[in-house]
Short mmCIF file of C-alpha atoms in Angstrom, two decimals:
data_model
loop_
_atom_site.label_atom_id
_atom_site.label_comp_id
_atom_site.label_asym_id
_atom_site.label_seq_id
_atom_site.Cartn_x
_atom_site.Cartn_y
_atom_site.Cartn_z
CA MET K 1 0.56 11.68 -13.94
CA SER K 2 1.32 11.39 -9.90
CA THR K 3 1.01 8.51 -8.36
CA PRO K 4 -3.06 8.12 -6.77
CA GLU K 5 -3.44 8.30 -3.05
CA LEU K 6 -5.78 5.86 -0.53
CA PRO K 7 -7.98 5.68 0.94
CA VAL K 8 -9.74 7.68 -1.11
CA ALA K 9 -12.82 9.91 0.56
CA ARG K 10 -16.50 8.44 -0.20
CA THR K 11 -18.37 11.04 0.47
CA CYS K 12 -21.60 10.14 -1.50
CA PRO K 13 -23.26 6.76 -0.52
CA PHE K 14 -24.81 6.49 -4.03
CA THR K 15 -21.60 7.63 -6.22
CA GLN K 16 -18.29 5.46 -6.59
CA PRO K 17 -15.26 7.64 -5.77
CA GLU K 18 -13.55 8.85 -9.04
CA LEU K 19 -10.53 6.84 -8.55
CA HIS K 20 -12.28 3.53 -8.68
CA ALA K 21 -14.05 4.31 -11.78
CA ARG K 22 -11.37 5.76 -13.63
CA SER K 23 -9.04 2.91 -12.81
CA SER K 24 -11.79 0.37 -13.63
CA GLU K 25 -12.09 1.61 -17.17
CA GLU K 26 -8.39 3.07 -17.90
CA GLU K 27 -5.96 0.91 -15.62
CA PRO K 28 -7.73 -2.00 -13.76
CA THR K 29 -4.71 -2.75 -11.60
CA THR K 30 -3.16 0.73 -10.68
CA ARG K 31 0.14 2.01 -8.88
CA VAL K 32 -1.27 3.25 -5.51
CA ARG K 33 0.63 5.21 -2.71
CA LEU K 34 -0.42 4.76 0.85
CA PRO K 35 -0.26 6.82 3.88
CA ASN K 36 2.84 5.77 5.50
CA GLY K 37 4.39 6.32 1.91
CA SER K 38 4.59 2.62 0.50
CA HIS K 39 2.99 1.36 -2.74
CA ALA K 40 0.90 -0.98 -3.65
CA TRP K 41 -1.27 -2.59 -6.40
CA PHE K 42 -4.88 -1.10 -6.77
CA VAL K 43 -6.76 -4.06 -8.29
CA THR K 44 -10.48 -3.25 -9.56
CA ARG K 45 -11.82 -5.33 -12.13
CA TYR K 46 -14.11 -8.63 -11.34
CA GLU K 47 -11.94 -11.19 -13.01
CA GLU K 48 -8.69 -10.08 -11.20
CA VAL K 49 -9.98 -9.03 -7.77
CA ARG K 50 -11.48 -12.99 -7.51
CA THR K 51 -7.79 -13.99 -8.67
CA VAL K 52 -5.51 -11.62 -6.35
CA LEU K 53 -8.46 -13.46 -3.30
CA SER K 54 -8.05 -16.87 -4.48
CA ASP K 55 -4.73 -17.97 -5.62
CA PRO K 56 -2.25 -19.04 -3.86
CA ARG K 57 0.01 -16.49 -4.76
CA PHE K 58 -1.00 -14.09 -2.85
CA SER K 59 -0.64 -13.67 0.86
CA SER K 60 -2.89 -13.09 3.57
CA ASP K 61 0.23 -12.95 5.73
CA ARG K 62 0.40 -9.54 7.50
CA GLU K 63 4.20 -10.11 8.91
CA LYS K 64 5.11 -11.14 5.11
CA PRO K 65 7.70 -8.43 3.95
CA GLY K 66 5.44 -5.97 1.79
CA PHE K 67 2.37 -6.66 2.95
CA PRO K 68 0.59 -3.31 2.68
CA ARG K 69 -0.91 -0.96 5.14
CA PHE K 70 -2.57 1.94 6.37
CA SER K 71 -1.06 2.35 9.18
CA LEU K 72 1.40 5.69 9.18
CA GLU K 73 3.37 3.26 11.03
CA LYS K 74 3.67 -0.59 10.90
CA ASP K 75 2.19 -1.29 13.95
CA LYS K 76 1.79 -4.96 14.91
CA GLU K 77 -1.42 -5.85 15.55
CA PRO K 78 -2.22 -7.62 19.56
CA VAL K 79 -3.66 -10.64 18.56
CA ARG K 80 -3.14 -13.04 15.34
CA THR K 81 -6.31 -13.79 13.44
CA MET K 82 -7.31 -16.59 10.82
CA LEU K 83 -7.24 -12.99 8.42
CA GLY K 84 -3.84 -13.18 8.97
CA MET K 85 -2.92 -17.02 8.05
CA ASP K 86 -2.74 -18.40 4.55
CA ALA K 87 -3.12 -22.29 3.53
CA GLU K 88 -3.49 -25.24 5.66
CA GLU K 89 -2.96 -22.95 8.78
CA HIS K 90 -6.24 -21.27 7.80
CA ARG K 91 -8.19 -23.86 6.87
CA ALA K 92 -7.24 -26.08 10.35
CA ALA K 93 -8.63 -22.16 12.15
CA ARG K 94 -11.44 -21.72 10.07
CA GLY K 95 -12.77 -25.49 10.25
CA ALA K 96 -12.81 -25.25 13.85
CA VAL K 97 -15.20 -22.47 13.96
CA LEU K 98 -16.54 -22.90 10.94
CA GLY K 99 -19.84 -25.48 12.43
CA GLU K 100 -20.94 -22.38 14.23
CA PHE K 101 -21.77 -19.98 10.74
CA THR K 102 -23.52 -22.57 8.87
CA LEU K 103 -27.00 -21.92 7.11
CA ARG K 104 -28.37 -24.11 9.73
CA ARG K 105 -27.08 -22.79 12.37
CA VAL K 106 -27.91 -19.42 11.49
CA ASN K 107 -31.60 -20.53 10.51
CA ALA K 108 -32.08 -21.77 14.00
CA LEU K 109 -31.36 -18.73 14.94
CA ARG K 110 -33.69 -16.61 12.65
CA PRO K 111 -36.38 -16.45 15.58
CA ARG K 112 -34.23 -15.28 17.98
CA ILE K 113 -32.70 -12.65 15.74
CA GLN K 114 -36.37 -11.55 14.75
CA GLU K 115 -37.19 -10.64 18.56
CA ILE K 116 -34.53 -8.62 19.07
CA VAL K 117 -34.93 -6.43 15.89
CA ASP K 118 -38.95 -6.47 17.05
CA GLY K 119 -37.91 -5.20 20.63
CA LEU K 120 -35.72 -2.79 19.08
CA ILE K 121 -37.94 -1.01 17.27
CA ASP K 122 -41.45 -1.87 19.65
CA ASP K 123 -38.35 0.85 21.77
CA LEU K 124 -38.24 3.33 18.14
CA LEU K 125 -42.07 3.57 18.18
CA THR K 126 -43.09 4.20 21.97
CA ALA K 127 -39.78 6.63 21.69
CA GLY K 128 -41.63 8.43 18.70
CA PRO K 129 -40.02 10.14 16.23
CA PRO K 130 -37.46 11.56 14.94
CA ALA K 131 -34.62 8.99 15.49
CA ASP K 132 -31.71 8.11 14.70
CA LEU K 133 -31.48 4.38 13.38
CA VAL K 134 -27.72 4.05 14.02
CA THR K 135 -27.96 4.38 17.93
CA SER K 136 -31.58 3.02 17.55
CA LEU K 137 -31.33 -0.25 15.65
CA ALA K 138 -28.32 -0.44 12.99
CA LEU K 139 -25.80 -0.77 16.10
CA PRO K 140 -27.68 -2.93 18.77
CA ALA K 141 -28.75 -5.96 16.83
CA PRO K 142 -25.91 -7.14 15.33
CA SER K 143 -24.15 -6.38 19.17
CA LEU K 144 -26.86 -7.52 20.98
CA LEU K 145 -26.80 -10.94 19.14
CA MET K 146 -22.79 -11.60 18.70
CA CYS K 147 -22.37 -10.30 22.28
CA GLU K 148 -25.45 -13.88 23.12
CA GLN K 149 -23.41 -15.99 20.85
CA LEU K 150 -19.92 -15.22 21.79
CA GLY K 151 -21.22 -15.39 25.86
CA VAL K 152 -20.11 -11.55 25.85
CA PRO K 153 -22.20 -9.03 28.45
CA TYR K 154 -24.36 -6.94 26.66
CA ALA K 155 -24.06 -4.40 29.47
CA ASP K 156 -19.85 -4.15 28.31
CA HIS K 157 -21.76 -3.00 24.78
CA ALA K 158 -20.71 0.78 24.59
CA PHE K 159 -16.83 -0.08 25.21
CA PHE K 160 -16.22 -2.21 22.13
CA GLN K 161 -18.85 -0.68 19.90
CA GLU K 162 -16.71 2.77 21.13
CA ASN K 163 -13.58 1.21 20.70
CA THR K 164 -14.07 -0.62 17.25
CA ALA K 165 -15.48 2.67 15.60
CA LYS K 166 -12.17 4.13 16.01
CA LEU K 167 -10.22 1.06 15.18
CA PHE K 168 -11.91 1.29 11.85
CA GLY K 169 -12.50 4.94 11.29
CA ARG K 170 -8.62 5.58 10.30
CA GLU K 171 -8.66 9.12 11.38
CA ALA K 172 -6.66 8.40 14.79
CA PRO K 173 -2.76 9.15 14.92
CA PRO K 174 -1.05 5.59 15.40
CA GLU K 175 -0.30 6.20 19.12
CA GLU K 176 -3.94 6.12 19.61
CA THR K 177 -4.42 3.04 17.22
CA ALA K 178 -2.31 0.88 19.12
CA ALA K 179 -3.71 1.90 22.31
CA THR K 180 -7.36 1.65 21.71
CA TYR K 181 -5.70 -2.17 19.85
CA ALA K 182 -4.76 -2.82 23.35
CA ARG K 183 -7.58 -1.74 25.52
CA LEU K 184 -9.71 -4.33 22.96
CA HIS K 185 -7.35 -6.88 23.52
CA ARG K 186 -7.55 -6.46 27.51
CA TYR K 187 -11.11 -6.80 27.51
CA PHE K 188 -10.91 -10.03 25.54
CA ASP K 189 -8.34 -11.79 27.24
CA GLU K 190 -9.77 -11.56 30.43
CA LEU K 191 -13.04 -12.37 29.15
CA VAL K 192 -11.21 -15.74 28.07
CA THR K 193 -9.36 -16.33 30.85
CA ALA K 194 -12.77 -15.83 32.83
CA LYS K 195 -14.20 -18.67 30.82
CA GLU K 196 -11.22 -20.86 30.77
CA GLY K 197 -12.24 -21.99 34.45
CA THR K 198 -16.25 -22.80 33.64
CA PRO K 199 -16.57 -22.63 29.70
CA SER K 200 -19.66 -21.86 29.55
CA GLU K 201 -22.33 -23.00 26.55
CA ASP K 202 -21.76 -20.28 23.98
CA LEU K 203 -19.34 -19.98 20.69
CA LEU K 204 -15.92 -18.95 22.83
CA GLY K 205 -16.67 -21.64 25.81
CA ARG K 206 -17.46 -24.69 22.89
CA GLN K 207 -14.29 -23.32 21.36
CA ILE K 208 -12.44 -24.08 24.52
CA THR K 209 -13.89 -27.11 25.20
CA GLU K 210 -13.65 -28.74 22.23
CA SER K 211 -9.31 -27.24 21.19
CA ARG K 212 -8.71 -28.84 24.96
CA ALA K 213 -10.20 -32.22 23.97
CA ALA K 214 -7.93 -31.90 20.47
CA GLY K 215 -5.10 -30.95 22.55
CA THR K 216 -4.57 -27.77 20.22
CA TYR K 217 -6.14 -25.24 22.64
CA ASP K 218 -4.44 -21.81 22.22
CA HIS K 219 -4.94 -18.87 24.89
CA ALA K 220 -3.99 -16.16 22.56
CA TYR K 221 -5.60 -17.62 19.68
CA LEU K 222 -8.76 -17.74 21.20
CA VAL K 223 -8.45 -13.80 22.21
CA GLY K 224 -8.21 -13.08 18.85
CA LEU K 225 -10.84 -15.20 17.53
CA ALA K 226 -13.07 -13.45 19.90
CA PHE K 227 -11.46 -9.76 18.84
CA LEU K 228 -12.42 -10.76 15.03
CA LEU K 229 -15.79 -12.22 15.70
CA LEU K 230 -17.04 -9.42 18.16
CA ALA K 231 -15.14 -6.21 16.98
CA ALA K 232 -15.13 -6.70 12.80
CA GLY K 233 -18.64 -8.54 12.89
CA HIS K 234 -20.58 -6.56 14.91
CA GLU K 235 -19.14 -3.67 12.95
CA SER K 236 -19.74 -4.59 9.33
CA THR K 237 -23.14 -5.92 9.80
CA ALA K 238 -24.31 -2.52 11.42
CA ASN K 239 -22.83 -0.65 8.98
CA MET K 240 -24.46 -2.13 6.41
CA ILE K 241 -27.35 -2.36 7.82
CA SER K 242 -27.69 1.62 8.09
CA VAL K 243 -26.49 2.19 4.52
CA GLY K 244 -29.02 -0.86 3.04
CA VAL K 245 -31.52 1.32 5.07
CA LEU K 246 -31.00 4.94 3.57
CA GLY K 247 -30.61 3.46 0.10
CA LEU K 248 -34.08 1.63 -0.14
CA LEU K 249 -35.45 4.96 1.54
CA GLU K 250 -33.49 6.93 -1.29
CA ASN K 251 -34.99 4.36 -3.61
CA PRO K 252 -38.90 4.18 -2.72
CA ARG K 253 -39.56 2.61 -6.24
CA GLN K 254 -37.29 -0.27 -4.98
CA LEU K 255 -38.75 -0.26 -1.40
CA ARG K 256 -42.56 -0.54 -3.06
CA LEU K 257 -40.85 -3.74 -4.77
CA ILE K 258 -40.20 -5.78 -1.64
CA ALA K 259 -42.79 -4.00 0.21
CA ALA K 260 -45.26 -6.13 -1.91
CA GLU K 261 -43.26 -8.81 -2.15
CA PRO K 262 -41.52 -9.83 0.98
CA GLY K 263 -40.41 -12.91 -0.47
CA LYS K 264 -37.77 -10.34 -2.69
CA THR K 265 -36.15 -9.42 0.43
CA PRO K 266 -33.17 -12.08 0.30
CA ILE K 267 -31.99 -10.72 -3.52
CA ALA K 268 -32.92 -7.05 -2.63
CA VAL K 269 -30.63 -7.81 0.08
CA GLU K 270 -27.55 -9.49 -2.37
CA GLU K 271 -28.18 -5.71 -4.43
CA LEU K 272 -27.53 -3.30 -1.38
CA LEU K 273 -24.37 -5.80 -0.19
CA ARG K 274 -22.77 -5.47 -3.98
CA PHE K 275 -24.07 -1.67 -4.32
CA PHE K 276 -22.54 -0.29 -1.45
CA SER K 277 -19.37 -2.77 -0.68
CA ILE K 278 -18.87 -1.27 2.45
CA THR K 279 -15.59 -3.53 3.28
CA ASP K 280 -14.07 -2.17 -0.43
CA THR K 281 -10.04 -2.91 0.31
CA VAL K 282 -10.60 -4.97 3.89
CA PRO K 283 -9.26 -7.93 2.08
CA LEU K 284 -5.29 -7.23 1.78
CA ARG K 285 -2.82 -9.32 0.36
CA VAL K 286 0.84 -9.20 -0.79
CA ALA K 287 2.45 -10.99 -3.65
CA VAL K 288 5.07 -14.11 -2.83
CA ALA K 289 5.55 -14.98 -6.35
CA ASP K 290 6.05 -12.23 -9.41
CA VAL K 291 2.49 -12.49 -10.99
CA GLU K 292 1.20 -10.84 -14.15
CA LEU K 293 -2.33 -9.30 -13.71
CA GLY K 294 -4.18 -7.66 -16.56
CA GLY K 295 -1.04 -7.11 -18.50
CA VAL K 296 0.94 -5.90 -15.49
CA LEU K 297 3.59 -7.83 -13.70
CA ILE K 298 3.08 -7.99 -9.70
CA LYS K 299 6.71 -8.96 -8.38
CA ALA K 300 7.23 -10.47 -5.35
CA GLY K 301 7.36 -9.22 -2.26
CA GLU K 302 4.47 -5.84 -3.97
CA GLY K 303 1.36 -5.07 -1.57
CA VAL K 304 -2.37 -5.82 -3.14
CA LEU K 305 -5.24 -4.00 -2.81
CA PRO K 306 -8.52 -5.57 -4.62
CA SER K 307 -11.06 -3.49 -4.66
CA LEU K 308 -14.61 -5.31 -3.77
CA TYR K 309 -16.45 -1.80 -4.96
CA ALA K 310 -15.00 -1.23 -8.00
CA ALA K 311 -15.29 -5.27 -9.04
CA ASN K 312 -18.93 -4.73 -8.01
CA TRP K 313 -19.26 -2.30 -9.96
CA ASP K 314 -18.01 -4.03 -13.50
CA ARG K 315 -19.18 -3.07 -16.02
CA SER K 316 -18.68 -5.75 -18.23
CA VAL K 317 -20.26 -8.55 -15.26
CA PHE K 318 -22.74 -6.03 -13.54
CA ASP K 319 -25.35 -3.98 -16.37
CA SER K 320 -25.61 -0.38 -15.23
CA PRO K 321 -23.88 -1.19 -11.97
CA ASP K 322 -24.32 2.52 -10.80
CA VAL K 323 -28.28 1.64 -10.85
CA LEU K 324 -29.74 0.03 -7.36
CA ASP K 325 -31.27 -2.47 -8.82
CA VAL K 326 -33.27 -5.03 -5.83
CA GLU K 327 -34.10 -7.60 -8.67
CA ARG K 328 -31.25 -7.95 -10.48
CA GLY K 329 -30.29 -11.34 -8.28
CA ALA K 330 -26.78 -10.88 -8.27
CA ARG K 331 -25.57 -13.59 -5.99
CA HIS K 332 -22.09 -13.60 -7.23
CA HIS K 333 -20.84 -9.98 -6.54
CA VAL K 334 -17.52 -10.26 -3.70
CA ALA K 335 -19.41 -8.13 -1.57
CA PHE K 336 -18.48 -11.25 1.38
CA GLY K 337 -14.59 -11.47 -0.45
CA PHE K 338 -13.71 -14.47 -2.56
CA GLY K 339 -12.04 -17.63 -2.29
CA SER K 340 -11.09 -19.57 1.00
CA HIS K 341 -11.44 -16.52 2.87
CA GLN K 342 -15.04 -15.32 2.24
CA CYS K 343 -16.78 -13.92 5.48
CA LEU K 344 -16.92 -16.42 7.80
CA GLY K 345 -20.24 -14.66 9.20
CA GLN K 346 -21.94 -14.24 5.81
CA ASN K 347 -25.10 -16.43 6.65
CA LEU K 348 -25.87 -14.65 9.55
CA ALA K 349 -25.30 -11.25 8.24
CA ARG K 350 -27.84 -11.80 5.35
CA ALA K 351 -30.27 -13.44 8.03
CA GLU K 352 -29.51 -10.14 10.01
CA LEU K 353 -29.79 -7.77 7.21
CA GLU K 354 -32.82 -9.95 5.55
CA ILE K 355 -35.09 -9.67 9.18
CA VAL K 356 -34.61 -5.99 9.77
CA SER K 357 -35.56 -4.84 6.17
CA GLU K 358 -38.58 -6.93 6.37
CA THR K 359 -39.44 -5.87 9.67
CA LEU K 360 -38.69 -2.41 9.56
CA PHE K 361 -40.75 -1.02 6.58
CA ARG K 362 -43.53 -3.27 7.92
CA ARG K 363 -43.89 -1.76 11.25
CA ILE K 364 -43.06 1.40 10.20
CA PRO K 365 -44.09 2.05 6.31
CA GLY K 366 -44.21 5.73 6.65
CA LEU K 367 -40.55 5.97 7.78
CA LYS K 368 -38.62 8.37 6.04
CA LEU K 369 -35.34 10.66 6.45
CA ALA K 370 -35.36 13.40 8.40
CA ALA K 371 -32.34 14.76 6.54
CA ASP K 372 -31.10 16.02 3.01
CA VAL K 373 -29.13 12.99 2.15
CA ASP K 374 -25.88 15.15 2.00
CA GLU K 375 -26.17 15.92 5.35
CA ILE K 376 -26.32 13.09 6.41
CA PRO K 377 -22.19 12.25 7.77
CA VAL K 378 -21.02 9.15 6.35
CA LYS K 379 -17.32 7.33 7.48
CA GLU K 380 -15.64 8.80 4.12
CA LYS K 381 -12.17 6.68 5.15
CA ALA K 382 -13.12 4.09 7.31
CA SER K 383 -12.04 1.18 6.28
CA VAL K 384 -15.29 -0.17 7.13
CA TYR K 385 -17.99 2.28 5.31
CA GLY K 386 -21.24 3.05 6.65
CA LEU K 387 -23.10 5.97 8.32
CA HIS K 388 -22.17 8.25 11.85
CA ARG K 389 -26.40 8.76 11.70
CA LEU K 390 -29.11 7.87 10.13
CA PRO K 391 -31.51 10.47 11.22
CA VAL K 392 -35.47 9.13 10.41
CA THR K 393 -39.11 10.25 10.90
CA TRP K 394 -42.51 8.63 10.78
#
């Protein structure tokens, strides 16, 4: 049998790619080939995925030999972020900003999130049907909120939305990807430089003030933090909003359940996160010691790609995982990752998804798709799965 290749096309939001399904059932730790010709291990079973994401013998450091990359060339990111750090370095970097994303802080933001979502839906209703929910709601809601939190001018949202979409798309040639990185890096470098003169009362301003007081200020790192939070944060939440809405529109019985009992919205969001798992192979690792995983020996220096999507569809953990069940209550999913690198902004993402889901269907109860599901363009090979457009009417 030939070595399977990643990334695989994910053409249908409701059907798992054949490689994921076959690997989970037959060979949960599978050797795969990446676009640059290198090889890595594709891990699909729930327990082994959690091991890879929490065991210190698997490193997140992108500079270590053997670290897996999807790019055709070994392009270095222009900024280093906590995503590529291990152990104490990672704990210190994460700890410095963790307070900005606590449940208490996010709950205090809920009224503002509600205001943003209501305003966008007001505009949607004023314009009238049909509409594209990606451009009218899924993208602007998290973008506007993250801009406010970071102190980024929302007038620049078109710039970073366009460039982050290119960055996560995996479709551009290496030289174009490098140019996109460079444009975003320049933008955030100038933003942080401007704030250094007079730190503003926002996340980036507070980081400047606090790290200066502690004697740990690092301009390059703060540029990387801004890059990570704005680029990755808004892209993942925006895509999850669009596929989540699609999932509910295509499952009207499930939608009726949460419409009748809005209190079920939080557990419905957990199921949508599990079912779609849009950041499937984002958490990449490299083994720094020989590790036996699911009966397979992974040697030091070999790349590992734990599949969040396959883990969340593991039949030994989730009954009928291919069925969207908003009453499942499966908060033990790994859609946000697992271990010390678990998504920093998950509390904020949950709040946004809950408020959008509850508000959209309450205010537009007759919302429906304006195209067949198979006509809706999806991001087949993007590192963050989602929809290019979501045409709706009412």
